[in-house]
Amino acid sequence: TDVHAPRVYRKEWEVLLQDYIKAHFPGVDAKKPSRTITCLYTLTPTSDFILDSHPKHKNIIFGGGFSGHGFKLAPVVGRILAQLAAGRAVREYTMEPFKLSRVLLPASKL
């Protein structure tokens, strides 16, 4: 994802939300939102997020690619990232699916 690309706002999304609000929140005026914003949706190629340390600089920790489902895992993700930042091995979970190496190109110069 190009983080510098302009965010896309689609009027049809607003209409979908207005319909939802009308159906689920009677009495709420859904005609015009007070504001609209777009956000960056980060996702890895496998849709699994990254929880790992930098291959050369172990004091750099990565936690990313959470879009859509990371928020609900915040307690365990925080624990894992804290363990990595403290230089401790994560033994409670299989970390292989969350390794940075699975999304890096072989020629990456990290």
PDB file of C-alpha atoms in Angstrom:
ATOM      1  CA  THR A   1       0.000   0.000   0.000  1.00  0.00           C
ATOM      2  CA  ASP A   2       1.334   3.413  -0.932  1.00  0.00           C
ATOM      3  CA  VAL A   3       1.011   5.440   2.271  1.00  0.00           C
ATOM      4  CA  HIS A   4       1.417   8.648   0.260  1.00  0.00           C
ATOM      5  CA  ALA A   5      -1.421   7.931  -2.153  1.00  0.00           C
ATOM      6  CA  PRO A   6      -4.492  10.111  -1.688  1.00  0.00           C
ATOM      7  CA  ARG A   7      -7.248   8.448   0.312  1.00  0.00           C
ATOM      8  CA  VAL A   8     -10.327   7.496  -1.662  1.00  0.00           C
ATOM      9  CA  TYR A   9     -13.753   8.569  -0.453  1.00  0.00           C
ATOM     10  CA  ARG A  10     -16.726   6.990  -2.170  1.00  0.00           C
ATOM     11  CA  LYS A  11     -20.190   8.488  -1.945  1.00  0.00           C
ATOM     12  CA  GLU A  12     -21.727   4.997  -2.196  1.00  0.00           C
ATOM     13  CA  TRP A  13     -20.034   4.096   1.125  1.00  0.00           C
ATOM     14  CA  GLU A  14     -21.762   7.042   2.742  1.00  0.00           C
ATOM     15  CA  VAL A  15     -25.116   5.889   1.347  1.00  0.00           C
ATOM     16  CA  LEU A  16     -24.549   2.364   2.730  1.00  0.00           C
ATOM     17  CA  LEU A  17     -23.784   3.791   6.148  1.00  0.00           C
ATOM     18  CA  GLN A  18     -26.816   6.076   6.022  1.00  0.00           C
ATOM     19  CA  ASP A  19     -29.038   3.101   5.243  1.00  0.00           C
ATOM     20  CA  TYR A  20     -27.526   1.144   8.124  1.00  0.00           C
ATOM     21  CA  ILE A  21     -28.016   4.017  10.553  1.00  0.00           C
ATOM     22  CA  LYS A  22     -31.643   4.462   9.460  1.00  0.00           C
ATOM     23  CA  ALA A  23     -32.330   0.751   9.961  1.00  0.00           C
ATOM     24  CA  HIS A  24     -30.584   0.354  13.321  1.00  0.00           C
ATOM     25  CA  PHE A  25     -30.785   3.763  15.013  1.00  0.00           C
ATOM     26  CA  PRO A  26     -34.283   5.168  14.611  1.00  0.00           C
ATOM     27  CA  GLY A  27     -34.479   8.856  15.333  1.00  0.00           C
ATOM     28  CA  VAL A  28     -30.876   9.580  14.355  1.00  0.00           C
ATOM     29  CA  ASP A  29     -30.538  11.918  11.396  1.00  0.00           C
ATOM     30  CA  ALA A  30     -28.360  10.035   8.919  1.00  0.00           C
ATOM     31  CA  LYS A  31     -28.695  12.513   6.021  1.00  0.00           C
ATOM     32  CA  LYS A  32     -25.378  14.271   6.464  1.00  0.00           C
ATOM     33  CA  PRO A  33     -22.435  13.026   8.496  1.00  0.00           C
ATOM     34  CA  SER A  34     -20.740  15.563  10.755  1.00  0.00           C
ATOM     35  CA  ARG A  35     -17.461  14.574   9.112  1.00  0.00           C
ATOM     36  CA  THR A  36     -15.980  11.826   6.985  1.00  0.00           C
ATOM     37  CA  ILE A  37     -12.445  10.495   7.080  1.00  0.00           C
ATOM     38  CA  THR A  38     -10.630   7.664   5.389  1.00  0.00           C
ATOM     39  CA  CYS A  39      -7.885   5.575   6.888  1.00  0.00           C
ATOM     40  CA  LEU A  40      -5.039   3.434   5.687  1.00  0.00           C
ATOM     41  CA  TYR A  41      -5.926  -0.250   5.653  1.00  0.00           C
ATOM     42  CA  THR A  42      -2.738  -2.236   6.074  1.00  0.00           C
ATOM     43  CA  LEU A  43      -2.680  -5.879   5.187  1.00  0.00           C
ATOM     44  CA  THR A  44       0.043  -8.414   4.501  1.00  0.00           C
ATOM     45  CA  PRO A  45      -0.164 -10.703   1.444  1.00  0.00           C
ATOM     46  CA  THR A  46      -1.371 -13.567   3.657  1.00  0.00           C
ATOM     47  CA  SER A  47      -3.691 -11.364   5.773  1.00  0.00           C
ATOM     48  CA  ASP A  48      -1.730 -12.437   8.869  1.00  0.00           C
ATOM     49  CA  PHE A  49      -0.072  -9.586  10.692  1.00  0.00           C
ATOM     50  CA  ILE A  50       3.604  -9.159  11.486  1.00  0.00           C
ATOM     51  CA  LEU A  51       4.987  -9.532  15.013  1.00  0.00           C
ATOM     52  CA  ASP A  52       8.750  -9.747  14.816  1.00  0.00           C
ATOM     53  CA  SER A  53      12.067  -8.054  15.388  1.00  0.00           C
ATOM     54  CA  HIS A  54      14.302  -6.628  12.694  1.00  0.00           C
ATOM     55  CA  PRO A  55      16.633  -9.315  11.261  1.00  0.00           C
ATOM     56  CA  LYS A  56      19.781  -7.229  11.885  1.00  0.00           C
ATOM     57  CA  HIS A  57      18.731  -4.776  14.590  1.00  0.00           C
ATOM     58  CA  LYS A  58      16.965  -6.700  17.356  1.00  0.00           C
ATOM     59  CA  ASN A  59      16.051  -3.466  19.148  1.00  0.00           C
ATOM     60  CA  ILE A  60      13.623  -2.639  16.306  1.00  0.00           C
ATOM     61  CA  ILE A  61      10.287  -4.406  16.710  1.00  0.00           C
ATOM     62  CA  PHE A  62       7.577  -4.700  14.047  1.00  0.00           C
ATOM     63  CA  GLY A  63       3.885  -4.973  14.742  1.00  0.00           C
ATOM     64  CA  GLY A  64       1.684  -4.277  11.731  1.00  0.00           C
ATOM     65  CA  GLY A  65      -0.821  -5.407   9.137  1.00  0.00           C
ATOM     66  CA  PHE A  66      -3.674  -5.500  11.662  1.00  0.00           C
ATOM     67  CA  SER A  67      -6.423  -3.942   9.594  1.00  0.00           C
ATOM     68  CA  GLY A  68      -9.808  -5.419  10.119  1.00  0.00           C
ATOM     69  CA  HIS A  69      -9.044  -7.634  13.084  1.00  0.00           C
ATOM     70  CA  GLY A  70      -6.033  -6.505  15.070  1.00  0.00           C
ATOM     71  CA  PHE A  71      -7.905  -4.394  17.601  1.00  0.00           C
ATOM     72  CA  LYS A  72      -9.583  -7.395  19.186  1.00  0.00           C
ATOM     73  CA  LEU A  73      -6.225  -9.030  19.779  1.00  0.00           C
ATOM     74  CA  ALA A  74      -4.587  -5.984  21.381  1.00  0.00           C
ATOM     75  CA  PRO A  75      -3.900  -7.593  24.791  1.00  0.00           C
ATOM     76  CA  VAL A  76      -2.041 -10.604  23.408  1.00  0.00           C
ATOM     77  CA  VAL A  77      -0.332  -8.580  20.659  1.00  0.00           C
ATOM     78  CA  GLY A  78       0.848  -6.080  23.276  1.00  0.00           C
ATOM     79  CA  ARG A  79       2.216  -8.895  25.429  1.00  0.00           C
ATOM     80  CA  ILE A  80       4.081 -10.441  22.482  1.00  0.00           C
ATOM     81  CA  LEU A  81       5.532  -7.106  21.323  1.00  0.00           C
ATOM     82  CA  ALA A  82       6.619  -6.327  24.899  1.00  0.00           C
ATOM     83  CA  GLN A  83       8.380  -9.694  25.117  1.00  0.00           C
ATOM     84  CA  LEU A  84      10.136  -9.066  21.809  1.00  0.00           C
ATOM     85  CA  ALA A  85      11.134  -5.544  22.885  1.00  0.00           C
ATOM     86  CA  ALA A  86      12.562  -6.941  26.124  1.00  0.00           C
ATOM     87  CA  GLY A  87      14.592  -9.487  24.144  1.00  0.00           C
ATOM     88  CA  ARG A  88      12.665 -12.417  25.594  1.00  0.00           C
ATOM     89  CA  ALA A  89      11.601 -15.452  23.599  1.00  0.00           C
ATOM     90  CA  VAL A  90       7.877 -15.851  23.013  1.00  0.00           C
ATOM     91  CA  ARG A  91       7.110 -19.379  24.159  1.00  0.00           C
ATOM     92  CA  GLU A  92       3.338 -19.230  24.622  1.00  0.00           C
ATOM     93  CA  TYR A  93       2.554 -18.954  20.918  1.00  0.00           C
ATOM     94  CA  THR A  94       3.818 -20.248  17.591  1.00  0.00           C
ATOM     95  CA  MET A  95       5.413 -17.159  16.057  1.00  0.00           C
ATOM     96  CA  GLU A  96       6.274 -18.596  12.635  1.00  0.00           C
ATOM     97  CA  PRO A  97       3.079 -17.297  10.921  1.00  0.00           C
ATOM     98  CA  PHE A  98       3.889 -13.751  12.103  1.00  0.00           C
ATOM     99  CA  LYS A  99       7.526 -13.553  11.018  1.00  0.00           C
ATOM    100  CA  LEU A 100       8.690 -10.584   8.968  1.00  0.00           C
ATOM    101  CA  SER A 101      10.641 -12.922   6.683  1.00  0.00           C
ATOM    102  CA  ARG A 102       7.466 -14.375   5.179  1.00  0.00           C
ATOM    103  CA  VAL A 103       6.576 -11.027   3.557  1.00  0.00           C
ATOM    104  CA  LEU A 104      10.057  -9.794   2.639  1.00  0.00           C
ATOM    105  CA  LEU A 105      11.420 -10.212  -0.826  1.00  0.00           C
ATOM    106  CA  PRO A 106      14.667 -12.213  -0.900  1.00  0.00           C
ATOM    107  CA  ALA A 107      16.580  -9.181  -2.164  1.00  0.00           C
ATOM    108  CA  SER A 108      15.261  -6.904   0.612  1.00  0.00           C
ATOM    109  CA  LYS A 109      17.942  -4.691   2.077  1.00  0.00           C
ATOM    110  CA  LEU A 110      16.479  -4.315   5.552  1.00  0.00           C
TER     111      LEU A 110
END
